[in-house]
Structures are given as structure tokens and as C-alpha cells.
PDB file of C-alpha atoms and ligand atoms in Angstrom:
ATOM      1  CA  MET A  69      -0.721  56.097  45.991  1.00  0.00           C
ATOM      2  CA  THR A  70      -1.505  56.724  49.575  1.00  0.00           C
ATOM      3  CA  PRO A  71       1.231  58.270  51.559  1.00  0.00           C
ATOM      4  CA  GLU A  72       1.582  54.807  53.698  1.00  0.00           C
ATOM      5  CA  LEU A  73       2.376  53.100  50.401  1.00  0.00           C
ATOM      6  CA  ASP A  74       4.567  55.958  49.505  1.00  0.00           C
ATOM      7  CA  ASP A  75       6.502  55.404  52.840  1.00  0.00           C
ATOM      8  CA  LEU A  76       6.525  51.698  52.131  1.00  0.00           C
ATOM      9  CA  TYR A  77       7.569  51.673  48.577  1.00  0.00           C
ATOM     10  CA  GLN A  78      10.447  53.945  49.084  1.00  0.00           C
ATOM     11  CA  GLU A  79      12.998  54.614  46.314  1.00  0.00           C
ATOM     12  CA  VAL A  80      15.429  51.928  47.227  1.00  0.00           C
ATOM     13  CA  ILE A  81      12.753  49.367  47.458  1.00  0.00           C
ATOM     14  CA  LEU A  82      11.692  50.242  43.932  1.00  0.00           C
ATOM     15  CA  ASP A  83      14.749  50.195  42.555  1.00  0.00           C
ATOM     16  CA  HIS A  84      15.741  46.682  43.823  1.00  0.00           C
ATOM     17  CA  ASN A  85      12.407  45.697  42.381  1.00  0.00           C
ATOM     18  CA  ARG A  86      13.230  46.961  39.078  1.00  0.00           C
ATOM     19  CA  ARG A  87      16.982  45.865  38.985  1.00  0.00           C
ATOM     20  CA  PRO A  88      17.203  43.126  41.552  1.00  0.00           C
ATOM     21  CA  ARG A  89      21.042  42.137  42.340  1.00  0.00           C
ATOM     22  CA  ASN A  90      22.222  38.709  42.292  1.00  0.00           C
ATOM     23  CA  PHE A  91      19.105  37.606  40.435  1.00  0.00           C
ATOM     24  CA  ARG A  92      20.163  34.602  38.516  1.00  0.00           C
ATOM     25  CA  ALA A  93      20.772  30.661  39.234  1.00  0.00           C
ATOM     26  CA  LEU A  94      23.708  29.175  40.725  1.00  0.00           C
ATOM     27  CA  GLY A  95      24.902  25.617  39.857  1.00  0.00           C
ATOM     28  CA  GLY A  96      26.732  23.314  42.194  1.00  0.00           C
ATOM     29  CA  GLY A  97      25.730  24.826  45.650  1.00  0.00           C
ATOM     30  CA  ARG A  98      22.898  24.466  47.853  1.00  0.00           C
ATOM     31  CA  ARG A  99      19.486  25.668  47.041  1.00  0.00           C
ATOM     32  CA  ALA A 100      15.951  26.045  48.468  1.00  0.00           C
ATOM     33  CA  GLU A 101      12.544  26.904  47.488  1.00  0.00           C
ATOM     34  CA  GLY A 102      10.079  29.340  49.420  1.00  0.00           C
ATOM     35  CA  PHE A 103       6.436  30.155  48.629  1.00  0.00           C
ATOM     36  CA  ASN A 104       4.241  32.733  50.309  1.00  0.00           C
ATOM     37  CA  PRO A 105       0.573  31.591  49.822  1.00  0.00           C
ATOM     38  CA  LEU A 106      -0.657  34.975  51.238  1.00  0.00           C
ATOM     39  CA  CYS A 107       0.489  36.896  48.225  1.00  0.00           C
ATOM     40  CA  GLY A 108       1.758  34.373  45.802  1.00  0.00           C
ATOM     41  CA  ASP A 109       5.714  35.116  46.363  1.00  0.00           C
ATOM     42  CA  ARG A 110       7.524  32.542  45.101  1.00  0.00           C
ATOM     43  CA  ILE A 111      11.441  32.276  45.151  1.00  0.00           C
ATOM     44  CA  THR A 112      14.491  30.050  44.968  1.00  0.00           C
ATOM     45  CA  VAL A 113      17.546  30.988  46.914  1.00  0.00           C
ATOM     46  CA  PHE A 114      20.964  29.482  45.450  1.00  0.00           C
ATOM     47  CA  LEU A 115      23.814  29.517  48.034  1.00  0.00           C
ATOM     48  CA  THR A 116      27.448  28.590  47.825  1.00  0.00           C
ATOM     49  CA  VAL A 117      29.247  28.105  51.272  1.00  0.00           C
ATOM     50  CA  ASP A 118      33.134  27.691  51.621  1.00  0.00           C
ATOM     51  CA  ASN A 119      34.555  27.109  55.110  1.00  0.00           C
ATOM     52  CA  GLY A 120      31.409  28.504  56.585  1.00  0.00           C
ATOM     53  CA  VAL A 121      31.412  31.749  54.612  1.00  0.00           C
ATOM     54  CA  ILE A 122      28.768  32.479  52.174  1.00  0.00           C
ATOM     55  CA  ALA A 123      30.870  32.682  49.025  1.00  0.00           C
ATOM     56  CA  ASP A 124      28.166  33.455  46.900  1.00  0.00           C
ATOM     57  CA  VAL A 125      24.155  33.577  46.910  1.00  0.00           C
ATOM     58  CA  ALA A 126      21.721  34.514  44.427  1.00  0.00           C
ATOM     59  CA  PHE A 127      17.993  33.987  43.746  1.00  0.00           C
ATOM     60  CA  GLN A 128      15.311  33.564  41.056  1.00  0.00           C
ATOM     61  CA  GLY A 129      11.520  33.878  41.476  1.00  0.00           C
ATOM     62  CA  SER A 130       8.526  36.261  41.095  1.00  0.00           C
ATOM     63  CA  GLY A 131       6.551  38.147  43.371  1.00  0.00           C
ATOM     64  CA  CYS A 132       5.518  41.401  44.615  1.00  0.00           C
ATOM     65  CA  ALA A 133       7.871  44.302  45.009  1.00  0.00           C
ATOM     66  CA  ILE A 134       8.487  43.532  48.567  1.00  0.00           C
ATOM     67  CA  SER A 135       9.447  40.201  48.215  1.00  0.00           C
ATOM     68  CA  LYS A 136      11.786  40.854  45.426  1.00  0.00           C
ATOM     69  CA  ALA A 137      13.569  43.855  46.792  1.00  0.00           C
ATOM     70  CA  SER A 138      13.763  41.935  50.102  1.00  0.00           C
ATOM     71  CA  ALA A 139      15.678  39.324  48.314  1.00  0.00           C
ATOM     72  CA  SER A 140      18.003  41.315  46.594  1.00  0.00           C
ATOM     73  CA  LEU A 141      18.857  43.327  49.485  1.00  0.00           C
ATOM     74  CA  MET A 142      19.554  40.246  51.613  1.00  0.00           C
ATOM     75  CA  THR A 143      21.546  38.805  48.864  1.00  0.00           C
ATOM     76  CA  GLU A 144      23.632  41.922  49.447  1.00  0.00           C
ATOM     77  CA  SER A 145      23.851  41.745  52.908  1.00  0.00           C
ATOM     78  CA  VAL A 146      24.885  38.310  53.569  1.00  0.00           C
ATOM     79  CA  LYS A 147      27.392  37.500  50.916  1.00  0.00           C
ATOM     80  CA  GLY A 148      30.946  37.377  52.263  1.00  0.00           C
ATOM     81  CA  ARG A 149      29.563  36.868  55.993  1.00  0.00           C
ATOM     82  CA  THR A 150      29.669  33.890  57.743  1.00  0.00           C
ATOM     83  CA  VAL A 151      26.777  31.451  58.225  1.00  0.00           C
ATOM     84  CA  ASP A 152      26.390  32.474  61.792  1.00  0.00           C
ATOM     85  CA  GLU A 153      26.523  36.179  61.022  1.00  0.00           C
ATOM     86  CA  ALA A 154      23.703  35.638  58.547  1.00  0.00           C
ATOM     87  CA  GLN A 155      21.513  33.959  60.819  1.00  0.00           C
ATOM     88  CA  ALA A 156      21.882  36.707  63.551  1.00  0.00           C
ATOM     89  CA  LEU A 157      21.332  39.361  60.991  1.00  0.00           C
ATOM     90  CA  PHE A 158      17.862  37.367  59.997  1.00  0.00           C
ATOM     91  CA  GLU A 159      16.807  37.546  63.709  1.00  0.00           C
ATOM     92  CA  ARG A 160      17.672  41.255  63.918  1.00  0.00           C
ATOM     93  CA  PHE A 161      15.986  41.830  60.777  1.00  0.00           C
ATOM     94  CA  GLN A 162      12.722  39.850  61.706  1.00  0.00           C
ATOM     95  CA  GLN A 163      12.826  42.109  65.070  1.00  0.00           C
ATOM     96  CA  MET A 164      12.955  45.176  63.020  1.00  0.00           C
ATOM     97  CA  ILE A 165       9.752  44.250  60.669  1.00  0.00           C
ATOM     98  CA  THR A 166       7.710  42.986  63.315  1.00  0.00           C
ATOM     99  CA  ALA A 167       8.343  45.685  66.259  1.00  0.00           C
ATOM    100  CA  PRO A 168       5.545  47.934  66.842  1.00  0.00           C
ATOM    101  CA  ALA A 169       5.220  50.795  64.552  1.00  0.00           C
ATOM    102  CA  ASP A 170       6.034  53.216  66.680  1.00  0.00           C
ATOM    103  CA  ALA A 171       9.332  51.637  68.251  1.00  0.00           C
ATOM    104  CA  ALA A 172      12.466  53.015  67.658  1.00  0.00           C
ATOM    105  CA  VAL A 173      14.136  51.535  64.477  1.00  0.00           C
ATOM    106  CA  GLU A 174      17.544  49.787  64.832  1.00  0.00           C
ATOM    107  CA  SER A 175      19.847  50.580  61.972  1.00  0.00           C
ATOM    108  CA  LEU A 176      20.561  47.317  59.650  1.00  0.00           C
ATOM    109  CA  GLY A 177      22.074  49.456  56.789  1.00  0.00           C
ATOM    110  CA  LYS A 178      20.349  49.055  53.608  1.00  0.00           C
ATOM    111  CA  LEU A 179      18.033  46.614  55.035  1.00  0.00           C
ATOM    112  CA  THR A 180      16.368  49.541  57.262  1.00  0.00           C
ATOM    113  CA  VAL A 181      14.341  50.536  54.139  1.00  0.00           C
ATOM    114  CA  LEU A 182      12.163  47.639  54.800  1.00  0.00           C
ATOM    115  CA  ALA A 183      11.487  48.872  58.287  1.00  0.00           C
ATOM    116  CA  GLY A 184       7.954  50.572  56.971  1.00  0.00           C
ATOM    117  CA  VAL A 185       6.850  47.026  56.436  1.00  0.00           C
ATOM    118  CA  ARG A 186       6.011  46.733  60.064  1.00  0.00           C
ATOM    119  CA  GLN A 187       2.959  48.834  59.543  1.00  0.00           C
ATOM    120  CA  PHE A 188       1.470  46.342  57.076  1.00  0.00           C
ATOM    121  CA  PRO A 189       1.298  43.072  58.953  1.00  0.00           C
ATOM    122  CA  VAL A 190       0.075  41.315  55.749  1.00  0.00           C
ATOM    123  CA  ARG A 191       3.716  42.255  54.330  1.00  0.00           C
ATOM    124  CA  VAL A 192       5.713  40.778  56.789  1.00  0.00           C
ATOM    125  CA  LYS A 193       5.842  37.504  55.099  1.00  0.00           C
ATOM    126  CA  CYS A 194       6.554  39.175  51.751  1.00  0.00           C
ATOM    127  CA  ALA A 195       9.944  40.274  53.390  1.00  0.00           C
ATOM    128  CA  SER A 196      11.018  37.517  55.134  1.00  0.00           C
ATOM    129  CA  LEU A 197      10.231  34.922  52.605  1.00  0.00           C
ATOM    130  CA  ALA A 198      13.711  35.240  51.434  1.00  0.00           C
ATOM    131  CA  TRP A 199      15.421  35.014  54.743  1.00  0.00           C
ATOM    132  CA  HIS A 200      13.561  31.744  55.576  1.00  0.00           C
ATOM    133  CA  THR A 201      14.591  30.134  52.288  1.00  0.00           C
ATOM    134  CA  LEU A 202      17.982  31.331  52.922  1.00  0.00           C
ATOM    135  CA  ARG A 203      17.670  29.531  56.106  1.00  0.00           C
ATOM    136  CA  ALA A 204      16.400  26.432  54.456  1.00  0.00           C
ATOM    137  CA  ALA A 205      19.231  26.492  51.891  1.00  0.00           C
ATOM    138  CA  PHE A 206      21.593  26.508  54.864  1.00  0.00           C
ATOM    139  CA  ASP A 207      20.411  23.099  55.883  1.00  0.00           C
ATOM    140  CA  ALA A 208      19.892  21.805  52.123  1.00  0.00           C
ATOM    141  CA  ARG A 209      22.542  19.301  50.782  1.00  0.00           C
ATOM    142  CA  ASP A 210      25.106  20.538  48.265  1.00  0.00           C
ATOM    143  CA  GLU A 211      23.376  19.946  44.986  1.00  0.00           C
ATOM    144  CA  VAL A 212      24.534  17.000  43.078  1.00  0.00           C
ATOM    145  CA  VAL A 213      25.394  18.023  39.441  1.00  0.00           C
ATOM    146  CA  SER A 214      23.247  16.249  36.850  1.00  0.00           C
ATOM    147  CA  THR A 215      23.595  15.703  33.417  1.00  0.00           C
ATOM    148  CA  GLU A 216      19.885  15.365  32.654  1.00  0.00           C
TER     149      GLU A 216
HETATM  150 ZN1   ZN B 463       4.277  39.688  48.478  1.00  0.00          ZN
END
């Protein structure tokens, strides 16, 4: 690997790619599907919202290491937060990964490991796919349980 890719695929990212957290389907809540045609990443985000709080969130899908690790880190970061807090976090995350490469990195906890994406503009959509899909899930109607 080149030194740049070494930086990008840090240990945490590799770990979340190998063992994604909350990688499962959730029934009875909301769901949305996202697709990043630039890379071929596909994701489904499952969401349970209770009184404005994200009671549970999970995802399934296939894609590159960045998209999968970002989705895994996202589920850990927003679970237990309010929908408004998650929206605000998404905005800060988006700013972090699209900032100039030499700009100071604002700490966003575990999500900070994805700051290296800013050096690879083609990867920004990989890292933000899960968040865009989460936002779509916020607006989705609760899934109707089907017997089919
Ligand atoms: Zn990707």
C-alpha cells in the first residue's frame, strides 16, 4: 500500500470493516436504501425511533472498506441520541470529510478516524453514504409488518 492509503485505512477502519458493528436487519421500524454509483457501495439502514430518540439503528449491505466502516461507526455514534443530535453530527461529519486536506481536524470522537478521507475526494461519497441513508430513514414511514 502507498503511504497515503496506509493513512486512510487506519487500524480502526480496518477493524470496523472486518467486524462491522450493528450489522443486521431490524424489523418493525423505518428503513432506507442508499447507493453510491461511483464505487458500487450499497447499504440499507434500519432505524427505530422512540420519542425522538434513536432507540436502535443497524445496517446491511456491501461495499468498500470505507463505506462499511463509516456505516459501522455511524451506528455506534448515533444510537441513543435524538434525531436532531444525529442530524447535527452528520453536518459536522460532512464538514470534516470535505474540509481542505491541511485544515485542522475537529474531534468527533471515533468518527475522527475518517478525517483522512478528505485527501481522497472520490472517497467522500463512500464515507457519507451511510449518513445520507440514515437521513432518508428519518423521513421514511414506519415499516408495516407484512406476513409475506
Ligand atoms: Zn466505496
